[in-house]
Amino acid sequence: MIKHFLLATTLFALVSPAAAEDPVGLPVTAHLIDGWQQADGTRISAIQLTLAPGWKTYWRAPGDAGIPPEFSWKGSRNLRGVSVSWPTPKVFEQNGMRSVGYSNQVVLPLAIAPKQAGTPIDINLHMDIGVCKDICVPQTLSLSGTLDAKGSAPVASIAAALAEQPYTASESGAKGVTCALSPSEDGLKITAKLALPSTGGPEHVVIEAGRPDIWVSEPVTSRSGNILTASAEMVSNGASGFAIDRSAIRFTVLGSSHAVDLRGCTPG
């Protein structure tokens, strides 16, 4: 499992960003969408990524064949905090490995908390992403702008992206998740049982450990009635021994009908 993961990461490191250029331009462009202001002073805005034909980019948990996006807000003014929302991604097969992400265009909604409510927020964002077509390459996108929208009416493109997020546990009819953790050769094995009605086959499960230093393999899944079982390996990129907080583990089920986002699991 570790060798498989390192091979995918090295693929990005060996190709220069210049090789990513499409005959008609760069493989991805980005711009900031100014949205609206909520009653508590939070500003809702978004990043819109537009990909050249045939190119794709990655979700927050990209799978074995991708790298996760990273955001740096250094240099922004009147910015206290940012929360990124992720519309439901697609599953891609690449060189025998699974990746999770987006093609064509994606809008990533942002909930931005200001230090001082009611005053403009100056955004200075550097976003490192991976993009793939026949090759996979890293790209750094730089965005700047002032968020100063006065209205409270939602912007259609951002509202649509928020509506495309996976269902919550209550919306999907999920009854909870149990998980068993046991030592493995490289770290820990997790076997999770998700009490969840079918999301439409085939179903893909993504498990996030709740720690950025823990890599989780692509799960092996099976379904029996309303129980979806997913087993995967958790491997640390540093220390040989590590602890996992079950309440921080996140499970996303990507089905052909809809997706579901489940947080935490209990021993079982």
PDB file of C-alpha atoms in Angstrom:
ATOM      1  CA  MET A   1       0.000   0.000   0.000  1.00  0.00           C
ATOM      2  CA  ILE A   2       2.771   2.470   0.884  1.00  0.00           C
ATOM      3  CA  LYS A   3       4.657   1.860  -2.365  1.00  0.00           C
ATOM      4  CA  HIS A   4       1.447   2.406  -4.319  1.00  0.00           C
ATOM      5  CA  PHE A   5       0.882   5.759  -2.605  1.00  0.00           C
ATOM      6  CA  LEU A   6       4.461   6.965  -3.104  1.00  0.00           C
ATOM      7  CA  LEU A   7       4.358   6.105  -6.791  1.00  0.00           C
ATOM      8  CA  ALA A   8       1.312   8.308  -7.301  1.00  0.00           C
ATOM      9  CA  THR A   9       2.927  11.187  -5.410  1.00  0.00           C
ATOM     10  CA  THR A  10       6.168  10.936  -7.380  1.00  0.00           C
ATOM     11  CA  LEU A  11       4.253  11.213 -10.638  1.00  0.00           C
ATOM     12  CA  PHE A  12       3.389  14.787  -9.750  1.00  0.00           C
ATOM     13  CA  ALA A  13       6.919  15.661  -8.712  1.00  0.00           C
ATOM     14  CA  LEU A  14       8.512  14.584 -11.993  1.00  0.00           C
ATOM     15  CA  VAL A  15       6.457  16.748 -14.363  1.00  0.00           C
ATOM     16  CA  SER A  16       6.951  20.497 -14.646  1.00  0.00           C
ATOM     17  CA  PRO A  17       3.918  22.811 -14.552  1.00  0.00           C
ATOM     18  CA  ALA A  18       4.798  24.094 -18.029  1.00  0.00           C
ATOM     19  CA  ALA A  19       3.971  20.666 -19.450  1.00  0.00           C
ATOM     20  CA  ALA A  20       0.382  21.161 -18.346  1.00  0.00           C
ATOM     21  CA  GLU A  21      -0.366  23.743 -20.991  1.00  0.00           C
ATOM     22  CA  ASP A  22      -3.204  22.870 -23.341  1.00  0.00           C
ATOM     23  CA  PRO A  23      -2.942  23.924 -27.022  1.00  0.00           C
ATOM     24  CA  VAL A  24      -5.495  26.663 -26.294  1.00  0.00           C
ATOM     25  CA  GLY A  25      -4.099  27.724 -22.919  1.00  0.00           C
ATOM     26  CA  LEU A  26      -3.628  26.550 -19.345  1.00  0.00           C
ATOM     27  CA  PRO A  27      -5.480  23.444 -18.160  1.00  0.00           C
ATOM     28  CA  VAL A  28      -7.237  25.321 -15.352  1.00  0.00           C
ATOM     29  CA  THR A  29      -8.227  28.888 -14.617  1.00  0.00           C
ATOM     30  CA  ALA A  30      -9.765  30.307 -11.453  1.00  0.00           C
ATOM     31  CA  HIS A  31     -11.603  33.356 -10.283  1.00  0.00           C
ATOM     32  CA  LEU A  32     -13.184  34.599  -7.073  1.00  0.00           C
ATOM     33  CA  ILE A  33     -16.955  35.052  -6.898  1.00  0.00           C
ATOM     34  CA  ASP A  34     -18.239  37.722  -4.515  1.00  0.00           C
ATOM     35  CA  GLY A  35     -21.458  36.430  -2.985  1.00  0.00           C
ATOM     36  CA  TRP A  36     -23.486  37.801  -0.117  1.00  0.00           C
ATOM     37  CA  GLN A  37     -23.337  38.727   3.541  1.00  0.00           C
ATOM     38  CA  GLN A  38     -25.158  36.794   6.240  1.00  0.00           C
ATOM     39  CA  ALA A  39     -26.803  38.275   9.314  1.00  0.00           C
ATOM     40  CA  ASP A  40     -23.864  37.283  11.554  1.00  0.00           C
ATOM     41  CA  GLY A  41     -21.385  39.113   9.287  1.00  0.00           C
ATOM     42  CA  THR A  42     -20.046  35.989   7.578  1.00  0.00           C
ATOM     43  CA  ARG A  43     -19.494  36.492   3.860  1.00  0.00           C
ATOM     44  CA  ILE A  44     -20.383  33.698   1.449  1.00  0.00           C
ATOM     45  CA  SER A  45     -18.210  33.683  -1.657  1.00  0.00           C
ATOM     46  CA  ALA A  46     -16.614  31.028  -3.856  1.00  0.00           C
ATOM     47  CA  ILE A  47     -13.704  29.921  -5.999  1.00  0.00           C
ATOM     48  CA  GLN A  48     -14.686  28.909  -9.514  1.00  0.00           C
ATOM     49  CA  LEU A  49     -12.312  26.517 -11.276  1.00  0.00           C
ATOM     50  CA  THR A  50     -12.700  26.043 -15.016  1.00  0.00           C
ATOM     51  CA  LEU A  51     -10.838  23.127 -16.590  1.00  0.00           C
ATOM     52  CA  ALA A  52      -9.822  22.699 -20.219  1.00  0.00           C
ATOM     53  CA  PRO A  53     -11.484  19.781 -22.064  1.00  0.00           C
ATOM     54  CA  GLY A  54     -10.211  16.410 -20.846  1.00  0.00           C
ATOM     55  CA  TRP A  55      -8.582  17.785 -17.692  1.00  0.00           C
ATOM     56  CA  LYS A  56      -9.698  17.114 -14.128  1.00  0.00           C
ATOM     57  CA  THR A  57      -8.718  18.274 -10.656  1.00  0.00           C
ATOM     58  CA  TYR A  58      -9.096  16.798  -7.206  1.00  0.00           C
ATOM     59  CA  TRP A  59     -11.430  16.750  -4.233  1.00  0.00           C
ATOM     60  CA  ARG A  60     -10.232  17.298  -0.654  1.00  0.00           C
ATOM     61  CA  ALA A  61      -9.498  13.522  -0.392  1.00  0.00           C
ATOM     62  CA  PRO A  62      -8.198  12.771  -3.894  1.00  0.00           C
ATOM     63  CA  GLY A  63      -7.554   9.024  -3.800  1.00  0.00           C
ATOM     64  CA  ASP A  64      -4.354   7.162  -4.662  1.00  0.00           C
ATOM     65  CA  ALA A  65      -3.801   8.940  -7.991  1.00  0.00           C
ATOM     66  CA  GLY A  66      -4.127  12.560  -6.829  1.00  0.00           C
ATOM     67  CA  ILE A  67      -2.979  15.199  -4.392  1.00  0.00           C
ATOM     68  CA  PRO A  68      -5.271  17.233  -2.135  1.00  0.00           C
ATOM     69  CA  PRO A  69      -5.734  20.965  -2.709  1.00  0.00           C
ATOM     70  CA  GLU A  70      -3.914  23.271  -0.299  1.00  0.00           C
ATOM     71  CA  PHE A  71      -4.965  26.824   0.495  1.00  0.00           C
ATOM     72  CA  SER A  72      -2.814  29.677   1.782  1.00  0.00           C
ATOM     73  CA  TRP A  73      -4.604  32.873   2.812  1.00  0.00           C
ATOM     74  CA  LYS A  74      -1.431  34.671   3.890  1.00  0.00           C
ATOM     75  CA  GLY A  75      -1.595  38.381   3.144  1.00  0.00           C
ATOM     76  CA  SER A  76      -5.394  38.605   3.304  1.00  0.00           C
ATOM     77  CA  ARG A  77      -6.838  41.479   5.337  1.00  0.00           C
ATOM     78  CA  ASN A  78      -9.786  41.513   7.743  1.00  0.00           C
ATOM     79  CA  LEU A  79      -9.858  37.720   7.537  1.00  0.00           C
ATOM     80  CA  ARG A  80     -10.499  35.693  10.704  1.00  0.00           C
ATOM     81  CA  GLY A  81     -11.280  32.273   9.229  1.00  0.00           C
ATOM     82  CA  VAL A  82     -12.407  30.379   6.134  1.00  0.00           C
ATOM     83  CA  SER A  83     -14.472  27.231   5.694  1.00  0.00           C
ATOM     84  CA  VAL A  84     -14.502  25.500   2.283  1.00  0.00           C
ATOM     85  CA  SER A  85     -17.563  23.519   1.143  1.00  0.00           C
ATOM     86  CA  TRP A  86     -17.133  20.682  -1.363  1.00  0.00           C
ATOM     87  CA  PRO A  87     -19.777  19.759  -3.933  1.00  0.00           C
ATOM     88  CA  THR A  88     -20.183  16.030  -4.548  1.00  0.00           C
ATOM     89  CA  PRO A  89     -17.202  14.831  -6.629  1.00  0.00           C
ATOM     90  CA  LYS A  90     -16.917  12.127  -9.275  1.00  0.00           C
ATOM     91  CA  VAL A  91     -14.834   8.943  -9.176  1.00  0.00           C
ATOM     92  CA  PHE A  92     -12.246   8.473 -11.942  1.00  0.00           C
ATOM     93  CA  GLU A  93     -10.101   5.471 -12.843  1.00  0.00           C
ATOM     94  CA  GLN A  94      -6.513   6.333 -13.772  1.00  0.00           C
ATOM     95  CA  ASN A  95      -3.662   3.882 -14.444  1.00  0.00           C
ATOM     96  CA  GLY A  96      -5.433   1.228 -12.379  1.00  0.00           C
ATOM     97  CA  MET A  97      -5.926   3.612  -9.449  1.00  0.00           C
ATOM     98  CA  ARG A  98      -8.985   5.479  -8.241  1.00  0.00           C
ATOM     99  CA  SER A  99      -9.065   9.251  -8.004  1.00  0.00           C
ATOM    100  CA  VAL A 100     -11.833  11.545  -6.803  1.00  0.00           C
ATOM    101  CA  GLY A 101     -12.446  14.998  -8.185  1.00  0.00           C
ATOM    102  CA  TYR A 102     -14.034  17.245 -10.784  1.00  0.00           C
ATOM    103  CA  SER A 103     -13.987  17.906 -14.509  1.00  0.00           C
ATOM    104  CA  ASN A 104     -15.219  20.816 -16.645  1.00  0.00           C
ATOM    105  CA  GLN A 105     -16.078  23.355 -13.943  1.00  0.00           C
ATOM    106  CA  VAL A 106     -16.526  23.374 -10.182  1.00  0.00           C
ATOM    107  CA  VAL A 107     -17.548  26.083  -7.738  1.00  0.00           C
ATOM    108  CA  LEU A 108     -16.117  25.761  -4.205  1.00  0.00           C
ATOM    109  CA  PRO A 109     -18.220  27.830  -1.774  1.00  0.00           C
ATOM    110  CA  LEU A 110     -16.399  29.719   0.978  1.00  0.00           C
ATOM    111  CA  ALA A 111     -17.796  30.874   4.309  1.00  0.00           C
ATOM    112  CA  ILE A 112     -15.474  33.715   5.313  1.00  0.00           C
ATOM    113  CA  ALA A 113     -15.516  35.142   8.814  1.00  0.00           C
ATOM    114  CA  PRO A 114     -14.209  38.730   9.038  1.00  0.00           C
ATOM    115  CA  LYS A 115     -12.271  40.187  11.919  1.00  0.00           C
ATOM    116  CA  GLN A 116     -14.514  43.233  11.698  1.00  0.00           C
ATOM    117  CA  ALA A 117     -18.043  42.562  10.455  1.00  0.00           C
ATOM    118  CA  GLY A 118     -19.552  44.892   7.912  1.00  0.00           C
ATOM    119  CA  THR A 119     -16.243  45.972   6.374  1.00  0.00           C
ATOM    120  CA  PRO A 120     -14.633  44.644   3.175  1.00  0.00           C
ATOM    121  CA  ILE A 121     -12.361  41.591   3.187  1.00  0.00           C
ATOM    122  CA  ASP A 122      -9.250  41.691   1.011  1.00  0.00           C
ATOM    123  CA  ILE A 123      -8.473  38.184  -0.238  1.00  0.00           C
ATOM    124  CA  ASN A 124      -4.983  37.017  -1.157  1.00  0.00           C
ATOM    125  CA  LEU A 125      -5.151  33.312  -1.947  1.00  0.00           C
ATOM    126  CA  HIS A 126      -2.526  30.881  -3.210  1.00  0.00           C
ATOM    127  CA  MET A 127      -4.053  27.512  -4.054  1.00  0.00           C
ATOM    128  CA  ASP A 128      -1.922  24.467  -4.883  1.00  0.00           C
ATOM    129  CA  ILE A 129      -3.831  21.819  -6.820  1.00  0.00           C
ATOM    130  CA  GLY A 130      -3.148  18.838  -9.031  1.00  0.00           C
ATOM    131  CA  VAL A 131      -4.603  18.560 -12.532  1.00  0.00           C
ATOM    132  CA  CYS A 132      -4.597  15.508 -14.802  1.00  0.00           C
ATOM    133  CA  LYS A 133      -5.228  14.574 -18.400  1.00  0.00           C
ATOM    134  CA  ASP A 134      -2.728  12.174 -19.996  1.00  0.00           C
ATOM    135  CA  ILE A 135      -0.249  13.343 -17.362  1.00  0.00           C
ATOM    136  CA  CYS A 136      -0.666  14.744 -13.860  1.00  0.00           C
ATOM    137  CA  VAL A 137       0.935  18.046 -12.908  1.00  0.00           C
ATOM    138  CA  PRO A 138       0.838  20.499 -10.000  1.00  0.00           C
ATOM    139  CA  GLN A 139      -0.548  23.989 -10.494  1.00  0.00           C
ATOM    140  CA  THR A 140      -0.390  27.056  -8.226  1.00  0.00           C
ATOM    141  CA  LEU A 141      -3.293  29.451  -8.643  1.00  0.00           C
ATOM    142  CA  SER A 142      -3.131  32.985  -7.231  1.00  0.00           C
ATOM    143  CA  LEU A 143      -6.331  34.909  -6.595  1.00  0.00           C
ATOM    144  CA  SER A 144      -6.865  38.325  -5.096  1.00  0.00           C
ATOM    145  CA  GLY A 145      -9.873  40.566  -4.728  1.00  0.00           C
ATOM    146  CA  THR A 146     -12.071  42.483  -2.325  1.00  0.00           C
ATOM    147  CA  LEU A 147     -15.269  40.987  -0.959  1.00  0.00           C
ATOM    148  CA  ASP A 148     -17.647  43.866  -0.365  1.00  0.00           C
ATOM    149  CA  ALA A 149     -21.100  42.634  -1.405  1.00  0.00           C
ATOM    150  CA  LYS A 150     -23.826  44.546   0.459  1.00  0.00           C
ATOM    151  CA  GLY A 151     -26.806  42.342  -0.290  1.00  0.00           C
ATOM    152  CA  SER A 152     -28.057  39.224   1.462  1.00  0.00           C
ATOM    153  CA  ALA A 153     -29.594  37.520  -1.570  1.00  0.00           C
ATOM    154  CA  PRO A 154     -27.762  34.304  -2.554  1.00  0.00           C
ATOM    155  CA  VAL A 155     -25.793  34.190  -5.796  1.00  0.00           C
ATOM    156  CA  ALA A 156     -27.169  31.437  -8.013  1.00  0.00           C
ATOM    157  CA  SER A 157     -23.883  29.680  -8.860  1.00  0.00           C
ATOM    158  CA  ILE A 158     -22.807  29.523  -5.216  1.00  0.00           C
ATOM    159  CA  ALA A 159     -26.235  28.421  -3.983  1.00  0.00           C
ATOM    160  CA  ALA A 160     -26.260  25.646  -6.593  1.00  0.00           C
ATOM    161  CA  ALA A 161     -22.834  24.410  -5.449  1.00  0.00           C
ATOM    162  CA  LEU A 162     -23.975  24.386  -1.811  1.00  0.00           C
ATOM    163  CA  ALA A 163     -27.002  22.322  -2.846  1.00  0.00           C
ATOM    164  CA  GLU A 164     -24.687  19.792  -4.527  1.00  0.00           C
ATOM    165  CA  GLN A 165     -23.021  18.751  -1.277  1.00  0.00           C
ATOM    166  CA  PRO A 166     -23.483  15.154  -0.081  1.00  0.00           C
ATOM    167  CA  TYR A 167     -26.496  14.362   2.076  1.00  0.00           C
ATOM    168  CA  THR A 168     -26.089  14.462   5.845  1.00  0.00           C
ATOM    169  CA  ALA A 169     -26.796  11.429   8.024  1.00  0.00           C
ATOM    170  CA  SER A 170     -30.353  12.580   8.772  1.00  0.00           C
ATOM    171  CA  GLU A 171     -31.098  13.435   5.128  1.00  0.00           C
ATOM    172  CA  SER A 172     -29.909  10.017   3.941  1.00  0.00           C
ATOM    173  CA  GLY A 173     -31.593   7.893   6.598  1.00  0.00           C
ATOM    174  CA  ALA A 174     -28.255   6.673   7.980  1.00  0.00           C
ATOM    175  CA  LYS A 175     -28.411   5.033  11.409  1.00  0.00           C
ATOM    176  CA  GLY A 176     -24.760   5.400  12.373  1.00  0.00           C
ATOM    177  CA  VAL A 177     -21.330   3.893  11.798  1.00  0.00           C
ATOM    178  CA  THR A 178     -19.373   1.374  13.841  1.00  0.00           C
ATOM    179  CA  CYS A 179     -15.692   0.746  13.233  1.00  0.00           C
ATOM    180  CA  ALA A 180     -13.093  -1.749  14.407  1.00  0.00           C
ATOM    181  CA  LEU A 181      -9.401  -0.803  14.452  1.00  0.00           C
ATOM    182  CA  SER A 182      -6.662  -3.422  14.552  1.00  0.00           C
ATOM    183  CA  PRO A 183      -2.870  -3.346  14.050  1.00  0.00           C
ATOM    184  CA  SER A 184      -1.572  -4.099  10.553  1.00  0.00           C
ATOM    185  CA  GLU A 185       1.898  -4.457   9.075  1.00  0.00           C
ATOM    186  CA  ASP A 186       2.147  -0.771   8.158  1.00  0.00           C
ATOM    187  CA  GLY A 187      -0.247   0.872  10.634  1.00  0.00           C
ATOM    188  CA  LEU A 188      -3.887   0.168  11.403  1.00  0.00           C
ATOM    189  CA  LYS A 189      -6.665  -1.645   9.607  1.00  0.00           C
ATOM    190  CA  ILE A 190     -10.120  -0.102   9.851  1.00  0.00           C
ATOM    191  CA  THR A 191     -13.301  -2.071   9.204  1.00  0.00           C
ATOM    192  CA  ALA A 192     -16.359   0.151   9.239  1.00  0.00           C
ATOM    193  CA  LYS A 193     -20.013  -0.845   9.051  1.00  0.00           C
ATOM    194  CA  LEU A 194     -22.258   1.943   7.790  1.00  0.00           C
ATOM    195  CA  ALA A 195     -25.964   1.510   8.545  1.00  0.00           C
ATOM    196  CA  LEU A 196     -27.152   3.252   5.416  1.00  0.00           C
ATOM    197  CA  PRO A 197     -29.737   2.635   2.674  1.00  0.00           C
ATOM    198  CA  SER A 198     -28.250   2.151  -0.786  1.00  0.00           C
ATOM    199  CA  THR A 199     -26.959   5.276  -2.524  1.00  0.00           C
ATOM    200  CA  GLY A 200     -27.111   3.533  -5.906  1.00  0.00           C
ATOM    201  CA  GLY A 201     -24.528   1.098  -7.183  1.00  0.00           C
ATOM    202  CA  PRO A 202     -21.684   0.947  -7.624  1.00  0.00           C
ATOM    203  CA  GLU A 203     -20.900   2.607  -4.298  1.00  0.00           C
ATOM    204  CA  HIS A 204     -17.475   4.068  -3.529  1.00  0.00           C
ATOM    205  CA  VAL A 205     -16.440   4.865   0.050  1.00  0.00           C
ATOM    206  CA  VAL A 206     -13.806   7.435   0.964  1.00  0.00           C
ATOM    207  CA  ILE A 207     -12.425   7.325   4.518  1.00  0.00           C
ATOM    208  CA  GLU A 208     -10.602  10.299   6.024  1.00  0.00           C
ATOM    209  CA  ALA A 209      -8.719   9.734   9.272  1.00  0.00           C
ATOM    210  CA  GLY A 210      -9.233  13.249  10.624  1.00  0.00           C
ATOM    211  CA  ARG A 211      -5.467  13.797  10.661  1.00  0.00           C
ATOM    212  CA  PRO A 212      -3.491  15.218   7.713  1.00  0.00           C
ATOM    213  CA  ASP A 213      -0.500  12.970   8.461  1.00  0.00           C
ATOM    214  CA  ILE A 214      -2.497   9.746   8.074  1.00  0.00           C
ATOM    215  CA  TRP A 215      -2.990   8.221   4.618  1.00  0.00           C
ATOM    216  CA  VAL A 216      -5.981   5.936   4.113  1.00  0.00           C
ATOM    217  CA  SER A 217      -6.062   3.395   1.297  1.00  0.00           C
ATOM    218  CA  GLU A 218      -8.950   2.879  -1.092  1.00  0.00           C
ATOM    219  CA  PRO A 219     -11.449   0.772   0.877  1.00  0.00           C
ATOM    220  CA  VAL A 220     -12.695  -2.654  -0.108  1.00  0.00           C
ATOM    221  CA  THR A 221     -16.489  -2.454   0.136  1.00  0.00           C
ATOM    222  CA  SER A 222     -19.444  -4.812   0.229  1.00  0.00           C
ATOM    223  CA  ARG A 223     -23.136  -4.373   0.963  1.00  0.00           C
ATOM    224  CA  SER A 224     -25.654  -6.618   2.701  1.00  0.00           C
ATOM    225  CA  GLY A 225     -29.084  -5.024   2.931  1.00  0.00           C
ATOM    226  CA  ASN A 226     -28.779  -1.668   4.660  1.00  0.00           C
ATOM    227  CA  ILE A 227     -25.247  -2.343   5.917  1.00  0.00           C
ATOM    228  CA  LEU A 228     -22.319  -1.122   3.820  1.00  0.00           C
ATOM    229  CA  THR A 229     -18.960  -2.517   4.980  1.00  0.00           C
ATOM    230  CA  ALA A 230     -15.688  -0.771   4.118  1.00  0.00           C
ATOM    231  CA  SER A 231     -12.185  -1.974   5.053  1.00  0.00           C
ATOM    232  CA  ALA A 232      -8.991   0.039   4.534  1.00  0.00           C
ATOM    233  CA  GLU A 233      -5.435   0.572   5.763  1.00  0.00           C
ATOM    234  CA  MET A 234      -4.371   3.642   7.739  1.00  0.00           C
ATOM    235  CA  VAL A 235      -0.676   4.525   7.430  1.00  0.00           C
ATOM    236  CA  SER A 236       1.240   7.359   9.082  1.00  0.00           C
ATOM    237  CA  ASN A 237       3.668   9.380   6.987  1.00  0.00           C
ATOM    238  CA  GLY A 238       5.810   9.838  10.079  1.00  0.00           C
ATOM    239  CA  ALA A 239       5.774   7.910  13.340  1.00  0.00           C
ATOM    240  CA  SER A 240       5.300   4.141  13.283  1.00  0.00           C
ATOM    241  CA  GLY A 241       2.773   4.252  16.115  1.00  0.00           C
ATOM    242  CA  PHE A 242      -0.240   6.569  16.151  1.00  0.00           C
ATOM    243  CA  ALA A 243      -3.645   7.014  17.710  1.00  0.00           C
ATOM    244  CA  ILE A 244      -6.942   7.601  15.930  1.00  0.00           C
ATOM    245  CA  ASP A 245      -9.859   9.591  17.319  1.00  0.00           C
ATOM    246  CA  ARG A 246     -12.939   7.721  16.130  1.00  0.00           C
ATOM    247  CA  SER A 247     -15.095  10.854  16.385  1.00  0.00           C
ATOM    248  CA  ALA A 248     -12.869  12.598  13.814  1.00  0.00           C
ATOM    249  CA  ILE A 249     -13.069   9.884  11.145  1.00  0.00           C
ATOM    250  CA  ARG A 250     -15.129  10.930   8.131  1.00  0.00           C
ATOM    251  CA  PHE A 251     -16.889   8.613   5.682  1.00  0.00           C
ATOM    252  CA  THR A 252     -18.162   9.761   2.288  1.00  0.00           C
ATOM    253  CA  VAL A 253     -20.237   7.352   0.233  1.00  0.00           C
ATOM    254  CA  LEU A 254     -20.390   8.165  -3.478  1.00  0.00           C
ATOM    255  CA  GLY A 255     -23.229   6.323  -5.193  1.00  0.00           C
ATOM    256  CA  SER A 256     -24.826   6.624  -8.611  1.00  0.00           C
ATOM    257  CA  SER A 257     -27.968   8.160  -7.084  1.00  0.00           C
ATOM    258  CA  HIS A 258     -26.513  10.438  -4.415  1.00  0.00           C
ATOM    259  CA  ALA A 259     -23.657  10.875  -1.942  1.00  0.00           C
ATOM    260  CA  VAL A 260     -23.652  10.821   1.860  1.00  0.00           C
ATOM    261  CA  ASP A 261     -21.281  12.435   4.372  1.00  0.00           C
ATOM    262  CA  LEU A 262     -21.015  10.684   7.751  1.00  0.00           C
ATOM    263  CA  ARG A 263     -18.941  11.910  10.690  1.00  0.00           C
ATOM    264  CA  GLY A 264     -17.428   9.690  13.359  1.00  0.00           C
ATOM    265  CA  CYS A 265     -17.891   6.067  14.348  1.00  0.00           C
ATOM    266  CA  THR A 266     -18.349   4.064  17.524  1.00  0.00           C
ATOM    267  CA  PRO A 267     -16.410   0.908  18.477  1.00  0.00           C
ATOM    268  CA  GLY A 268     -17.814  -2.217  16.932  1.00  0.00           C
TER     269      GLY A 268
END
